């Protein structure tokens, strides 16, 4: 692994060969653990996350199947259904593994692994798109807890080809090859079974199925109250100067990567969605603009390698930009994390975070949530906005808009600031959602600088004019920002949306003397 000598260089520079070497050493270590998890009883088995009713990744990708068996035993893996396949493989190091030829979406199939003395069979297997759903409590938030839960759960019978699976909450000090425990095995959705499953994950899968009309597999692996460091490998954390911690608790570096992500690497997946960041508002907040993109890069590399190149090296990764927590709060924690979630760019995809998509959620507060205001119950809009991103970024639907308007140019004089957006806008007047920073020196303004309200004066199809009067006696406008508050607006009532009124403008902070100075014009 090559590491830049410049401590400020936070770009990835892993060599593929070094990663392979690291993983090979890791496999040697974890094989000892496999004996305790699976025993040496001579029986043939699939790895823990294969099961009846599961979804395997469809063509053009190739699904990977693997499991455990007696050393040197010949294993025949047979796929039967609309098409058939037969593969012979030898158990090596106690593990057998096959990569199927591409299979089109559909099913059902049976998958049988058999050897001289035993046999294991998976029934009712479908082929479609497999999405991994990760993060903390807002991803863990259950279907039974959302708005209109009974009505939403009753719809589950209409989606027999959207299949959920849930990883149990376990942690480990070392990387594991297989899961310690499965919380919910693959199942056909019913109102009862789905109550405990992630709402964002399920609704995303359901909405994707509405559009794609083929099976969707959903793998939930998340844990409330956890920072990004727990879900990141040591490799990723080292890129951001975050050393391994000695204490073994929920916040320890890599403990959930080791037990709840690393075991899944052999699985071929279509992509991932992520809802996390609240914990990092108070834990390594300033590092999140590195640690979150680094985690994405590392997951992509690891899943690509673990699946033998079947999971795309740049698989689509969607995430939810943080919603709200404390009304009237002046703390910058949530606004800063929202910005850092985009690698301090304000939107995705961007040069640092390619093939990513984002659901803005700062306009979805829930002041009366019985689960705390940090846990809004409206997960339907969150999942729908993620679906738009997946359609645009993952499925290349060119006519799908998935992100609200973002500034393409800022222009200012002594009296006004003009914000020009990259798309048509719908505007509601506001006195303080926009703020300006005044300065008499050529220096960037920071989130903790003095910011003053900049009322909206007027607007056009894609422009907004703000008052700059606050700077008349204290220099010139040096920066402008939007919605830089924990709780910037009421439910679906932010001042700026796309012209349809559906997608809110994401927050931004732009300085005329910072790295976005090229966007700023004087007039």
Tab-separated table of C-alpha atoms in Angstrom, residues 44 72-79 85-92 96-100 112-116:
chain	number	residue	atom	x	y	z
A	44	UNK	CA	-21.524	-29.589	3.371
A	72	UNK	CA	-10.434	-31.985	-0.817
A	73	UNK	CA	-14.032	-33.118	-1.303
A	74	UNK	CA	-15.466	-32.737	-4.811
A	75	UNK	CA	-18.601	-30.556	-4.693
A	76	UNK	CA	-21.156	-30.337	-7.490
A	77	UNK	CA	-23.188	-27.137	-7.573
A	78	UNK	CA	-26.367	-27.444	-9.609
A	79	UNK	CA	-28.714	-24.589	-10.553
A	85	UNK	CA	-26.090	-24.845	-14.740
A	86	UNK	CA	-23.720	-27.431	-13.286
A	87	UNK	CA	-20.284	-26.742	-11.823
A	88	UNK	CA	-17.723	-29.010	-10.153
A	89	UNK	CA	-15.368	-27.547	-7.534
A	90	UNK	CA	-12.943	-28.869	-4.907
A	91	UNK	CA	-13.039	-27.908	-1.237
A	92	UNK	CA	-9.808	-26.068	-0.420
A	96	UNK	CA	-15.808	-24.351	-1.725
A	97	UNK	CA	-16.732	-21.545	-4.091
A	98	UNK	CA	-18.249	-21.181	-7.554
A	99	UNK	CA	-19.100	-18.240	-9.800
A	100	UNK	CA	-22.219	-18.862	-11.832
A	112	UNK	CA	-27.959	-27.618	-4.714
A	113	UNK	CA	-24.427	-28.255	-3.485
A	114	UNK	CA	-23.663	-31.949	-3.133
A	115	UNK	CA	-20.659	-34.104	-2.324
A	116	UNK	CA	-20.128	-37.794	-1.712
